[in-house]
Amino acid sequence: VKSSNHDAVVAEPVDLPSERVDPLDPPPALNELRDREPAWRLRFSDGQVGWLVTGYSLGRAVLVDSRFSVGTFIQPLGDPEVIAETDQIERSMPEHEGVLIALDPPQHTRIRRAAASYFTVRAVSEQEEAIEQIVSGRLDAMEEAGAPVDLVPVFALPLSSFTICDVLGVPHADRERFERPSAVLADPRASAEEKRAALMDFSAYCRQVVAEKRESPREDLLSDLISEGELSEDEIVGLARQLFEAGHETTAAMLALSVFALLRERTRWESLRDEPAQIETAVDELLRYLSILQMGTFSRTATEEVELGDMVVKQGEKVIVSIPATNRDPEKFPDPDELDLTRNASGHLAFGHGKHMCIGQHFARLELRVALRGLLERFPDLDLAVPVEEIQFFGGEHQLLGVEALPVVWQRR
Amino acid sequence: MKVVADLDVCIGAGMCVLTAPAVFDQSADDGSVRVLVDAVPAGEARLVREAVDLCPSAALEIEDEAG
C-alpha cells in the first residue's frame, strides 16, 4: 500500500513537541518527526487539526505558495481562548489594515513596498556607523556598571530598541512605550485582558507618534510615508506598530542567545575573536542554528486544496512551518546539529520565506554583526558569570527562544 | 545566461543583492529588484543561480541558460 510509507498521512495528529533537552537544540521529538516525514497532521491548541511542516524543501514550498493566505491566527501551543480573543481584538482595530503579517496581496504588496526603501541592502548598510555608535554607547554602559552585568537589559535590548527608534524617528527615551506592550503581547502567561490593554496602549502610542510626525516631519520612515500620501493614517499606524514590535524583541533575544551559544563553548568565542572576518558568516549560522521562532511561522490557511509532495492540505486547513525543524534538516544542512561558524548557512529559514519574509532582516544581520564585533573587541575575555546550568530560558509556549537573563563578567583592563 | 525579474511579485527582500551584488540592485523608491546586466557574466553565473533560488517571492527566472 503506497500510503504505508507515509506515516504522516495515516498517523493521528501530533502536538507540537516543546520539550527541549539541550536548550539550544530543537526538542528531540521534533527532530524525530522531521527525520521520519516532512509533514505531519498537527493538533493546534484550539483542537483544530491542520499541518506541521518539518522538512526544509517542503517548508520553503509552502511559504512561497500563493494559494496560502494568512487567515485567522492560531498557534500550536498556548491558551486557545487568549490567542483567539487577542486575534479578534487585533482584527477589530482600525490600524489592523497596516499590519503586514496579517495581510495578503495586493494590500500586503502595496504597504510593504511603501516601506521597503528603508530596508534595502544598501539603505541598511548605510546605517552601519549609526549602529556602531549605539553599540559603543551600550559597551560604555556595561563598563560603567561594572561586571557582572546582565547583558539583556544593559546591552541587547536597548541596542535593538534604539535602532528601531532611529528608523522610525522617535527619541530613544520612548523605548518603554513599545517595549512594555510588546512584552505583554509576547508573554504566554498574560491574560486576554492584559493583552487587550497592551494593544490599546501600543496603538495609542503609535497613533500619537504618527500625529506628531504629521505635525513636524523629519527625515525618517514615518515622515516619508506621511508625505508620500500613499498609505492611509491607519495603515501607517499599523505598520509602525508592527515595526516597533518586530524591530526589537527578536533581535534582542537573538543577540543574547548568540552570546550564550558562543560563551557556552568558549573556543567558539575565541575563534571569532581571533578571526573577526568570520563574524559575517557566523551570524547566519547562528540564525540557522538557534532558530529562535520556536513555534514556527505564523499560521497560513489554504484558500483551495493544495497538494505538495505527499501533503494534501484541504481548503481552509491551517499550516505552520517549523523553523527549528527545517533549519536542522540534514538534507539541506549536512551535520545540522553542529554549530559550525564557517558554514555557508544561506537559505536558512530563520527570517521566514515567501512574501512575508522578515522586512528587517538586513537590519537584524547588521545589528548582530556590529554588536558581536563590539563585544569581542571591548571584552575579549567575556565569560558567563554563572554556571551554564543556571541560565534560564523563556518557556516552551513563548513564541521566541531566548535567555531570561545573561549575567556576564570580564577582567578590568 | 540572462536573468529576468517579475516586478509584480517582487517584495524587495534584497536576497538577490545580498547574494550577487554585481548583477542585482534595488530601487531606492520601493526596494524592487533591478537587473543590472543584459547578459550575466560567466563568473557570476553560480551566484545568480543561488540568488534565483533564494528569492523569497520567486520573482527571478533564468532565461536563455546557454547564451
Tab-separated table of C-alpha atoms in Angstrom:
chain	number	residue	atom	x	y	z
A	1	VAL	CA	0.000	0.000	0.000
A	2	LYS	CA	1.534	3.293	-1.093
A	3	SER	CA	0.431	5.331	1.868
A	4	SER	CA	2.047	2.940	4.342
A	5	ASN	CA	5.315	4.722	3.555
A	6	HIS	CA	3.821	7.945	4.716
A	7	ASP	CA	3.398	7.933	8.443
A	8	ALA	CA	2.105	11.476	8.442
A	9	VAL	CA	-0.848	10.739	6.207
A	10	VAL	CA	-2.120	7.817	8.254
A	11	ALA	CA	-0.985	8.916	11.702
A	12	GLU	CA	-3.047	10.542	14.412
A	13	PRO	CA	-2.385	14.278	14.666
A	14	VAL	CA	0.635	15.200	16.768
A	15	ASP	CA	1.051	18.021	19.271
A	16	LEU	CA	3.984	20.325	18.597
A	17	PRO	CA	6.843	18.916	20.689
A	18	SER	CA	8.167	21.621	23.004
A	19	GLU	CA	10.360	19.808	25.493
A	20	ARG	CA	13.995	20.615	24.930
A	21	VAL	CA	16.845	18.597	26.427
A	22	ASP	CA	19.661	20.862	25.334
A	23	PRO	CA	18.317	24.428	25.487
A	24	LEU	CA	19.779	25.275	22.078
A	25	ASP	CA	18.669	22.139	20.234
A	26	PRO	CA	15.142	21.651	18.921
A	27	PRO	CA	13.022	19.298	21.052
A	28	PRO	CA	14.295	15.768	20.244
A	29	ALA	CA	10.737	14.665	19.450
A	30	LEU	CA	10.509	17.422	16.828
A	31	ASN	CA	13.747	16.287	15.166
A	32	GLU	CA	12.412	12.761	15.187
A	33	LEU	CA	9.234	13.844	13.385
A	34	ARG	CA	11.318	15.622	10.760
A	35	ASP	CA	13.601	12.645	10.280
A	36	ARG	CA	10.571	10.433	9.585
A	37	GLU	CA	8.371	12.687	7.416
A	38	PRO	CA	8.441	16.244	6.064
A	39	ALA	CA	4.810	16.920	7.089
A	40	TRP	CA	2.529	15.800	9.908
A	41	ARG	CA	-1.082	16.234	10.871
A	42	LEU	CA	-0.913	18.742	13.730
A	43	ARG	CA	-3.353	19.425	16.523
A	44	PHE	CA	-3.392	23.157	17.191
A	45	SER	CA	-4.023	24.311	20.746
A	46	ASP	CA	-7.704	25.042	19.985
A	47	GLY	CA	-8.229	21.434	18.911
A	48	GLN	CA	-8.310	22.244	15.215
A	49	VAL	CA	-6.328	19.802	13.069
A	50	GLY	CA	-4.012	21.121	10.369
A	51	TRP	CA	-0.428	20.563	9.267
A	52	LEU	CA	3.045	20.865	10.697
A	53	VAL	CA	5.802	21.048	8.102
A	54	THR	CA	9.141	19.755	9.364
A	55	GLY	CA	11.091	19.236	6.112
A	56	TYR	CA	13.168	22.046	4.631
A	57	SER	CA	12.184	21.864	0.956
A	58	LEU	CA	8.521	21.343	1.688
A	59	GLY	CA	8.644	24.262	4.154
A	60	ARG	CA	10.029	26.574	1.507
A	61	ALA	CA	7.464	25.352	-0.998
A	62	VAL	CA	4.625	26.174	1.415
A	63	LEU	CA	5.937	29.629	2.274
A	64	VAL	CA	6.295	30.687	-1.355
A	65	ASP	CA	2.917	29.257	-2.455
A	66	SER	CA	0.319	31.953	-3.104
A	67	ARG	CA	-2.543	29.514	-2.538
A	68	PHE	CA	-1.983	30.086	1.183
A	69	SER	CA	-3.460	33.134	2.845
A	70	VAL	CA	-2.669	34.482	6.298
A	71	GLY	CA	-6.194	33.883	7.661
A	72	THR	CA	-7.013	33.911	11.353
A	73	PHE	CA	-4.094	33.395	13.676
A	74	ILE	CA	-3.862	30.194	15.680
A	75	GLN	CA	-0.951	28.554	17.458
A	76	PRO	CA	0.142	25.014	18.108
A	77	LEU	CA	0.683	25.798	21.805
A	78	GLY	CA	-0.750	28.258	24.304
A	79	ASP	CA	-4.151	29.103	25.761
A	80	PRO	CA	-6.530	28.943	22.756
A	81	GLU	CA	-9.019	31.387	24.289
A	82	VAL	CA	-6.397	34.038	24.938
A	83	ILE	CA	-4.950	33.556	21.437
A	84	ALA	CA	-8.355	33.782	19.724
A	85	GLU	CA	-9.511	36.740	21.790
A	86	THR	CA	-6.286	38.652	21.217
A	87	ASP	CA	-6.517	37.926	17.484
A	88	GLN	CA	-10.098	39.202	17.484
A	89	ILE	CA	-9.202	42.401	19.348
A	90	GLU	CA	-6.286	42.931	16.995
A	91	ARG	CA	-8.564	42.457	13.953
A	92	SER	CA	-11.121	44.910	15.276
A	93	MET	CA	-8.596	47.739	15.499
A	94	PRO	CA	-8.636	50.218	12.614
A	95	GLU	CA	-4.871	50.004	12.091
A	96	HIS	CA	-5.129	46.273	11.506
A	97	GLU	CA	-5.134	47.050	7.790
A	98	GLY	CA	-1.480	48.120	8.042
A	99	VAL	CA	-0.097	45.128	9.933
A	100	LEU	CA	1.921	43.358	7.239
A	101	ILE	CA	1.941	39.906	8.784
A	102	ALA	CA	-1.882	39.880	8.787
A	103	LEU	CA	-2.277	40.938	5.141
A	104	ASP	CA	-2.438	39.214	1.778
A	105	PRO	CA	-1.684	40.731	-1.618
A	106	PRO	CA	-2.497	43.174	-3.063
A	107	GLN	CA	-2.702	45.206	0.205
A	108	HIS	CA	0.384	43.485	1.587
A	109	THR	CA	2.439	44.257	-1.521
A	110	ARG	CA	1.370	47.892	-1.594
A	111	ILE	CA	2.198	48.553	2.049
A	112	ARG	CA	5.417	46.568	2.092
A	113	ARG	CA	6.668	48.431	-0.980
A	114	ALA	CA	5.836	51.779	0.568
A	115	ALA	CA	8.199	50.959	3.443
A	116	ALA	CA	10.785	48.916	1.538
A	117	SER	CA	13.150	51.747	0.616
A	118	TYR	CA	14.257	51.950	4.269
A	119	PHE	CA	15.075	48.242	4.389
A	120	THR	CA	17.046	47.625	1.198
A	121	VAL	CA	20.520	46.120	1.419
A	122	ARG	CA	22.083	49.485	0.591
A	123	ALA	CA	19.892	51.633	2.857
A	124	VAL	CA	20.642	49.343	5.789
A	125	SER	CA	24.386	49.166	5.130
A	126	GLU	CA	24.444	52.971	5.243
A	127	GLN	CA	23.302	52.703	8.867
A	128	GLU	CA	26.400	50.789	9.942
A	129	GLU	CA	28.099	53.783	11.547
A	130	ALA	CA	24.952	54.812	13.382
A	131	ILE	CA	24.604	51.300	14.764
A	132	GLU	CA	28.292	51.250	15.726
A	133	GLN	CA	27.638	54.351	17.797
A	134	ILE	CA	24.664	52.753	19.521
A	135	VAL	CA	26.742	49.640	20.251
A	136	SER	CA	29.627	51.701	21.541
A	137	GLY	CA	27.265	53.526	23.897
A	138	ARG	CA	25.993	50.216	25.288
A	139	LEU	CA	29.529	48.896	25.726
A	140	ASP	CA	30.315	52.067	27.727
A	141	ALA	CA	27.216	51.417	29.827
A	142	MET	CA	28.481	47.903	30.572
A	143	GLU	CA	31.848	49.270	31.675
A	144	GLU	CA	30.234	51.913	33.834
A	145	ALA	CA	28.018	49.328	35.502
A	146	GLY	CA	30.981	47.027	36.061
A	147	ALA	CA	30.985	43.234	35.997
A	148	PRO	CA	28.871	41.258	36.479
A	149	VAL	CA	26.301	42.722	34.101
A	150	ASP	CA	23.089	41.220	32.782
A	151	LEU	CA	23.640	41.521	29.054
A	152	VAL	CA	19.911	41.553	28.220
A	153	PRO	CA	18.764	44.850	29.795
A	154	VAL	CA	22.114	46.647	29.546
A	155	PHE	CA	23.177	45.653	26.044
A	156	ALA	CA	20.910	43.506	23.861
A	157	LEU	CA	17.501	45.065	24.468
A	158	PRO	CA	18.407	48.779	24.373
A	159	LEU	CA	20.629	48.243	21.347
A	160	SER	CA	17.836	46.794	19.245
A	161	SER	CA	15.254	49.239	20.622
A	162	PHE	CA	17.442	52.254	19.855
A	163	THR	CA	17.945	51.013	16.302
A	164	ILE	CA	14.212	50.806	15.591
A	165	CYS	CA	13.742	54.196	17.323
A	166	ASP	CA	16.162	55.686	14.787
A	167	VAL	CA	14.470	54.022	11.795
A	168	LEU	CA	11.033	55.228	12.819
A	169	GLY	CA	12.338	58.565	14.068
A	170	VAL	CA	11.386	58.608	17.752
A	171	PRO	CA	13.582	59.529	20.751
A	172	HIS	CA	15.437	56.659	22.416
A	173	ALA	CA	13.627	57.546	25.630
A	174	ASP	CA	10.413	56.260	24.009
A	175	ARG	CA	11.582	52.641	24.240
A	176	GLU	CA	9.423	51.914	27.275
A	177	ARG	CA	6.335	52.849	25.284
A	178	PHE	CA	6.784	49.961	22.860
A	179	GLU	CA	8.887	47.541	24.928
A	180	ARG	CA	6.276	47.195	27.659
A	181	PRO	CA	3.226	46.379	25.499
A	182	SER	CA	5.338	44.149	23.231
A	183	ALA	CA	6.478	42.130	26.249
A	184	VAL	CA	2.889	41.605	27.407
A	185	LEU	CA	1.758	40.599	23.912
A	186	ALA	CA	4.572	38.045	23.708
A	187	ASP	CA	4.041	36.673	27.210
A	188	PRO	CA	2.173	33.352	27.052
A	189	ARG	CA	1.139	33.812	30.711
A	190	ALA	CA	-0.613	37.154	30.140
A	191	SER	CA	-4.425	37.140	30.143
A	192	ALA	CA	-6.582	38.309	27.241
A	193	GLU	CA	-7.476	41.361	29.329
A	194	GLU	CA	-3.813	42.233	29.833
A	195	LYS	CA	-3.177	41.743	26.135
A	196	ARG	CA	-6.111	43.952	25.243
A	197	ALA	CA	-4.773	46.721	27.484
A	198	ALA	CA	-1.298	46.323	25.989
A	199	LEU	CA	-2.680	46.553	22.451
A	200	MET	CA	-4.639	49.701	23.355
A	201	ASP	CA	-1.548	51.333	24.904
A	202	PHE	CA	0.604	50.340	21.985
A	203	SER	CA	-1.936	51.569	19.481
A	204	ALA	CA	-2.359	54.908	21.261
A	205	TYR	CA	1.398	55.398	21.309
A	206	CYS	CA	1.763	54.668	17.564
A	207	ARG	CA	-1.149	56.959	16.735
A	208	GLN	CA	0.455	59.727	18.782
A	209	VAL	CA	3.811	59.254	17.037
A	210	VAL	CA	2.184	59.416	13.592
A	211	ALA	CA	0.266	62.559	14.576
A	212	GLU	CA	3.495	64.190	15.753
A	213	LYS	CA	5.234	63.280	12.509
A	214	ARG	CA	2.404	64.825	10.537
A	215	GLU	CA	2.819	67.991	12.595
A	216	SER	CA	6.606	68.206	12.367
A	217	PRO	CA	8.070	65.826	9.766
A	218	ARG	CA	11.729	64.887	9.851
A	219	GLU	CA	13.935	62.509	7.934
A	220	ASP	CA	12.566	59.148	8.873
A	221	LEU	CA	10.360	56.362	7.564
A	222	LEU	CA	7.125	57.563	9.151
A	223	SER	CA	7.536	61.167	7.975
A	224	ASP	CA	8.218	59.866	4.455
A	225	LEU	CA	5.168	57.616	4.465
A	226	ILE	CA	3.003	60.528	5.568
A	227	SER	CA	4.371	62.960	2.994
A	228	GLU	CA	4.126	60.425	0.158
A	229	GLY	CA	0.423	60.095	0.918
A	230	GLU	CA	0.114	56.569	-0.491
A	231	LEU	CA	-0.915	54.935	2.764
A	232	SER	CA	-3.848	55.834	4.989
A	233	GLU	CA	-3.323	57.030	8.554
A	234	ASP	CA	-4.495	53.653	9.885
A	235	GLU	CA	-2.156	51.772	7.589
A	236	ILE	CA	0.812	53.832	8.761
A	237	VAL	CA	-0.147	53.330	12.418
A	238	GLY	CA	-0.449	49.551	11.913
A	239	LEU	CA	2.832	49.332	10.075
A	240	ALA	CA	4.540	51.398	12.770
A	241	ARG	CA	3.195	49.106	15.471
A	242	GLN	CA	4.454	46.023	13.723
A	243	LEU	CA	7.869	47.539	13.061
A	244	PHE	CA	8.265	48.697	16.667
A	245	GLU	CA	7.339	45.247	17.927
A	246	ALA	CA	9.230	43.084	15.433
A	247	GLY	CA	12.132	45.503	15.359
A	248	HIS	CA	13.355	44.986	18.878
A	249	GLU	CA	12.208	41.757	20.537
A	250	THR	CA	13.530	39.243	18.059
A	251	THR	CA	16.904	40.908	17.570
A	252	ALA	CA	17.416	41.356	21.297
A	253	ALA	CA	16.553	37.716	22.003
A	254	MET	CA	18.735	36.511	19.138
A	255	LEU	CA	21.695	38.620	20.224
A	256	ALA	CA	21.697	37.500	23.849
A	257	LEU	CA	21.174	33.876	22.855
A	258	SER	CA	24.030	34.101	20.341
A	259	VAL	CA	26.394	35.361	23.028
A	260	PHE	CA	25.280	32.489	25.250
A	261	ALA	CA	25.922	29.976	22.445
A	262	LEU	CA	29.407	31.390	21.874
A	263	LEU	CA	30.323	31.553	25.560
A	264	ARG	CA	28.946	28.135	26.407
A	265	GLU	CA	31.811	26.679	24.407
A	266	ARG	CA	34.429	29.354	24.684
A	267	THR	CA	36.503	28.041	21.783
A	268	ARG	CA	33.800	29.481	19.522
A	269	TRP	CA	34.048	32.898	21.174
A	270	GLU	CA	37.837	32.712	20.859
A	271	SER	CA	37.740	31.692	17.219
A	272	LEU	CA	35.636	34.743	16.364
A	273	ARG	CA	37.862	36.953	18.484
A	274	ASP	CA	40.951	35.716	16.646
A	275	GLU	CA	39.267	35.899	13.265
A	276	PRO	CA	36.713	38.716	13.246
A	277	ALA	CA	36.259	38.362	9.465
A	278	GLN	CA	34.353	35.196	10.320
A	279	ILE	CA	31.607	37.125	12.113
A	280	GLU	CA	29.572	37.722	8.966
A	281	THR	CA	29.250	34.011	8.163
A	282	ALA	CA	28.831	33.223	11.838
A	283	VAL	CA	25.756	35.441	12.109
A	284	ASP	CA	23.780	33.457	9.545
A	285	GLU	CA	24.928	30.172	11.046
A	286	LEU	CA	23.777	31.368	14.483
A	287	LEU	CA	20.441	32.392	12.958
A	288	ARG	CA	20.066	28.914	11.467
A	289	TYR	CA	21.287	27.003	14.494
A	290	LEU	CA	19.296	28.926	17.103
A	291	SER	CA	16.092	29.383	15.033
A	292	ILE	CA	14.520	31.443	17.780
A	293	LEU	CA	10.991	31.491	16.306
A	294	GLN	CA	10.479	28.222	18.097
A	295	MET	CA	6.745	27.914	17.459
A	296	GLY	CA	7.306	28.202	13.712
A	297	THR	CA	5.961	30.675	11.193
A	298	PHE	CA	2.633	32.409	11.628
A	299	SER	CA	-0.130	30.005	10.627
A	300	ARG	CA	-1.202	30.017	6.977
A	301	THR	CA	-4.610	28.995	5.629
A	302	ALA	CA	-5.157	27.118	2.358
A	303	THR	CA	-7.545	29.061	0.088
A	304	GLU	CA	-8.043	25.938	-2.041
A	305	GLU	CA	-6.909	22.336	-1.875
A	306	VAL	CA	-3.117	22.339	-2.076
A	307	GLU	CA	-1.119	19.255	-2.949
A	308	LEU	CA	2.581	19.500	-2.238
A	309	GLY	CA	4.560	16.270	-2.139
A	310	ASP	CA	2.602	13.778	-0.049
A	311	MET	CA	0.808	16.538	1.818
A	312	VAL	CA	-2.724	17.385	0.726
A	313	VAL	CA	-3.985	20.465	2.531
A	314	LYS	CA	-7.738	20.828	2.299
A	315	GLN	CA	-9.247	24.227	1.675
A	316	GLY	CA	-9.457	26.133	4.970
A	317	GLU	CA	-6.873	24.000	6.757
A	318	LYS	CA	-4.025	25.687	8.605
A	319	VAL	CA	-0.345	25.008	8.141
A	320	ILE	CA	2.685	26.051	10.115
A	321	VAL	CA	6.276	25.550	9.095
A	322	SER	CA	8.580	24.655	11.963
A	323	ILE	CA	11.667	26.819	11.674
A	324	PRO	CA	13.734	24.865	14.238
A	325	ALA	CA	12.948	21.577	12.447
A	326	THR	CA	13.534	22.781	8.877
A	327	ASN	CA	16.748	24.626	9.735
A	328	ARG	CA	18.179	21.380	11.129
A	329	ASP	CA	17.136	19.293	8.116
A	330	PRO	CA	20.187	17.171	7.175
A	331	GLU	CA	19.064	17.074	3.552
A	332	LYS	CA	19.760	20.793	3.332
A	333	PHE	CA	22.402	21.338	6.004
A	334	PRO	CA	24.899	18.466	6.414
A	335	ASP	CA	25.669	17.711	10.042
A	336	PRO	CA	22.845	20.089	11.035
A	337	ASP	CA	23.271	19.865	14.802
A	338	GLU	CA	26.810	21.183	14.575
A	339	LEU	CA	27.185	24.937	15.177
A	340	ASP	CA	29.822	25.491	12.500
A	341	LEU	CA	30.679	29.191	12.351
A	342	THR	CA	32.398	28.762	8.989
A	343	ARG	CA	29.392	27.103	7.348
A	344	ASN	CA	27.585	28.815	4.474
A	345	ALA	CA	24.124	28.740	6.040
A	346	SER	CA	22.461	30.728	3.286
A	347	GLY	CA	18.949	29.569	2.529
A	348	HIS	CA	18.063	29.108	6.215
A	349	LEU	CA	14.504	29.960	7.164
A	350	ALA	CA	15.179	31.968	10.331
A	351	PHE	CA	13.665	35.057	8.665
A	352	GLY	CA	10.936	33.003	7.031
A	353	HIS	CA	10.492	32.815	3.276
A	354	GLY	CA	7.916	33.966	0.779
A	355	LYS	CA	6.243	37.352	0.683
A	356	HIS	CA	6.223	37.649	4.478
A	357	MET	CA	9.963	37.125	4.832
A	358	CYS	CA	11.211	39.482	7.552
A	359	ILE	CA	11.348	43.035	6.197
A	360	GLY	CA	14.037	43.934	8.741
A	361	GLN	CA	16.380	41.014	8.047
A	362	HIS	CA	19.276	43.176	6.849
A	363	PHE	CA	18.985	45.344	9.961
A	364	ALA	CA	18.983	42.241	12.133
A	365	ARG	CA	22.111	40.881	10.440
A	366	LEU	CA	23.882	44.233	10.727
A	367	GLU	CA	22.947	44.702	14.381
A	368	LEU	CA	24.118	41.196	15.248
A	369	ARG	CA	27.373	41.645	13.367
A	370	VAL	CA	28.204	45.052	14.818
A	371	ALA	CA	27.158	44.016	18.324
A	372	LEU	CA	29.223	40.820	18.331
A	373	ARG	CA	32.222	42.638	16.875
A	374	GLY	CA	31.920	45.325	19.556
A	375	LEU	CA	31.684	42.819	22.407
A	376	LEU	CA	34.608	40.766	21.080
A	377	GLU	CA	36.800	43.846	20.760
A	378	ARG	CA	35.884	45.552	24.030
A	379	PHE	CA	35.609	42.449	26.228
A	380	PRO	CA	37.790	39.757	24.620
A	381	ASP	CA	37.704	37.712	27.824
A	382	LEU	CA	33.930	37.974	28.303
A	383	ASP	CA	32.529	34.965	30.161
A	384	LEU	CA	29.352	33.747	31.800
A	385	ALA	CA	29.104	34.955	35.404
A	386	VAL	CA	27.195	31.857	36.495
A	387	PRO	CA	27.395	28.148	35.649
A	388	VAL	CA	25.757	27.291	32.293
A	389	GLU	CA	23.007	25.301	34.060
A	390	GLU	CA	21.800	28.399	35.909
A	391	ILE	CA	20.833	30.276	32.761
A	392	GLN	CA	17.033	30.383	32.452
A	393	PHE	CA	15.170	30.311	29.145
A	394	PHE	CA	11.727	31.540	28.113
A	395	GLY	CA	9.151	28.780	28.344
A	396	GLY	CA	8.258	26.433	25.511
A	397	GLU	CA	4.957	28.262	24.905
A	398	HIS	CA	6.746	31.526	24.205
A	399	GLN	CA	6.976	32.455	20.530
A	400	LEU	CA	10.663	33.069	20.952
A	401	LEU	CA	13.545	31.077	22.319
A	402	GLY	CA	15.720	33.272	24.467
A	403	VAL	CA	17.502	33.751	27.776
A	404	GLU	CA	15.672	35.450	30.652
A	405	ALA	CA	18.965	36.976	31.777
A	406	LEU	CA	22.596	36.600	30.773
A	407	PRO	CA	24.991	37.606	33.569
A	408	VAL	CA	28.479	38.105	32.172
A	409	VAL	CA	31.880	39.079	33.587
A	410	TRP	CA	35.183	40.354	32.252
A	411	GLN	CA	38.501	41.471	33.658
A	412	ARG	CA	39.135	45.167	34.117
A	413	ARG	CA	41.631	46.400	31.588
B	1	MET	CA	22.764	33.445	-19.432
B	2	LYS	CA	20.044	36.011	-18.920
B	3	VAL	CA	18.075	36.644	-15.725
B	4	VAL	CA	14.669	38.324	-15.685
B	5	ALA	CA	12.643	39.734	-12.799
B	6	ASP	CA	8.906	39.759	-12.279
B	7	LEU	CA	8.286	43.136	-10.669
B	8	ASP	CA	4.658	42.273	-9.902
B	9	VAL	CA	5.653	39.715	-7.296
B	10	CYS	CA	8.977	41.170	-6.084
B	11	ILE	CA	8.703	42.271	-2.444
B	12	GLY	CA	12.114	43.938	-2.262
B	13	ALA	CA	13.555	41.486	0.252
B	14	GLY	CA	17.008	42.069	-1.225
B	15	MET	CA	18.263	38.483	-1.090
B	16	CYS	CA	19.489	38.854	-4.678
B	17	VAL	CA	21.529	41.957	-3.859
B	18	LEU	CA	22.974	40.237	-0.832
B	19	THR	CA	23.956	37.235	-2.946
B	20	ALA	CA	25.045	38.732	-6.300
B	21	PRO	CA	25.562	42.492	-5.869
B	22	ALA	CA	27.285	42.795	-9.259
B	23	VAL	CA	24.133	41.663	-11.037
B	24	PHE	CA	21.261	42.969	-8.903
B	25	ASP	CA	20.340	46.232	-7.248
B	26	GLN	CA	17.211	47.510	-5.513
B	27	SER	CA	15.170	50.539	-6.458
B	28	ALA	CA	15.616	53.361	-3.958
B	29	ASP	CA	11.860	54.029	-4.223
B	30	ASP	CA	10.243	50.723	-3.414
B	31	GLY	CA	13.115	48.276	-2.960
B	32	SER	CA	12.127	46.257	-6.023
B	33	VAL	CA	14.833	44.444	-7.962
B	34	ARG	CA	16.832	45.954	-10.809
B	35	VAL	CA	18.808	43.606	-13.026
B	36	LEU	CA	21.993	45.482	-13.850
B	37	VAL	CA	23.246	43.422	-16.779
B	38	ASP	CA	21.794	42.197	-20.061
B	39	ALA	CA	23.881	39.062	-20.020
B	40	VAL	CA	25.167	37.513	-16.819
B	41	PRO	CA	28.986	37.370	-16.887
B	42	ALA	CA	30.260	33.791	-16.701
B	43	GLY	CA	31.945	34.438	-13.369
B	44	GLU	CA	28.614	35.456	-11.805
B	45	ALA	CA	26.536	32.521	-13.043
B	46	ARG	CA	26.814	30.471	-9.847
B	47	LEU	CA	25.829	33.398	-7.629
B	48	VAL	CA	22.927	34.306	-9.900
B	49	ARG	CA	21.596	30.749	-9.681
B	50	GLU	CA	21.865	30.982	-5.904
B	51	ALA	CA	20.034	34.325	-5.923
B	52	VAL	CA	17.241	32.886	-8.079
B	53	ASP	CA	16.916	30.007	-5.634
B	54	LEU	CA	16.940	32.243	-2.559
B	55	CYS	CA	14.385	34.783	-3.817
B	56	PRO	CA	11.530	34.574	-1.287
B	57	SER	CA	8.854	35.654	-3.758
B	58	ALA	CA	10.102	33.565	-6.712
B	59	ALA	CA	10.456	36.767	-8.720
B	60	LEU	CA	13.611	35.769	-10.605
B	61	GLU	CA	13.945	33.431	-13.516
B	62	ILE	CA	16.848	32.346	-15.658
B	63	GLU	CA	16.176	32.627	-19.366
B	64	ASP	CA	18.480	31.590	-22.088
B	65	GLU	CA	20.602	29.322	-19.928
B	66	ALA	CA	23.279	28.808	-22.594
B	67	GLY	CA	23.554	32.312	-24.011
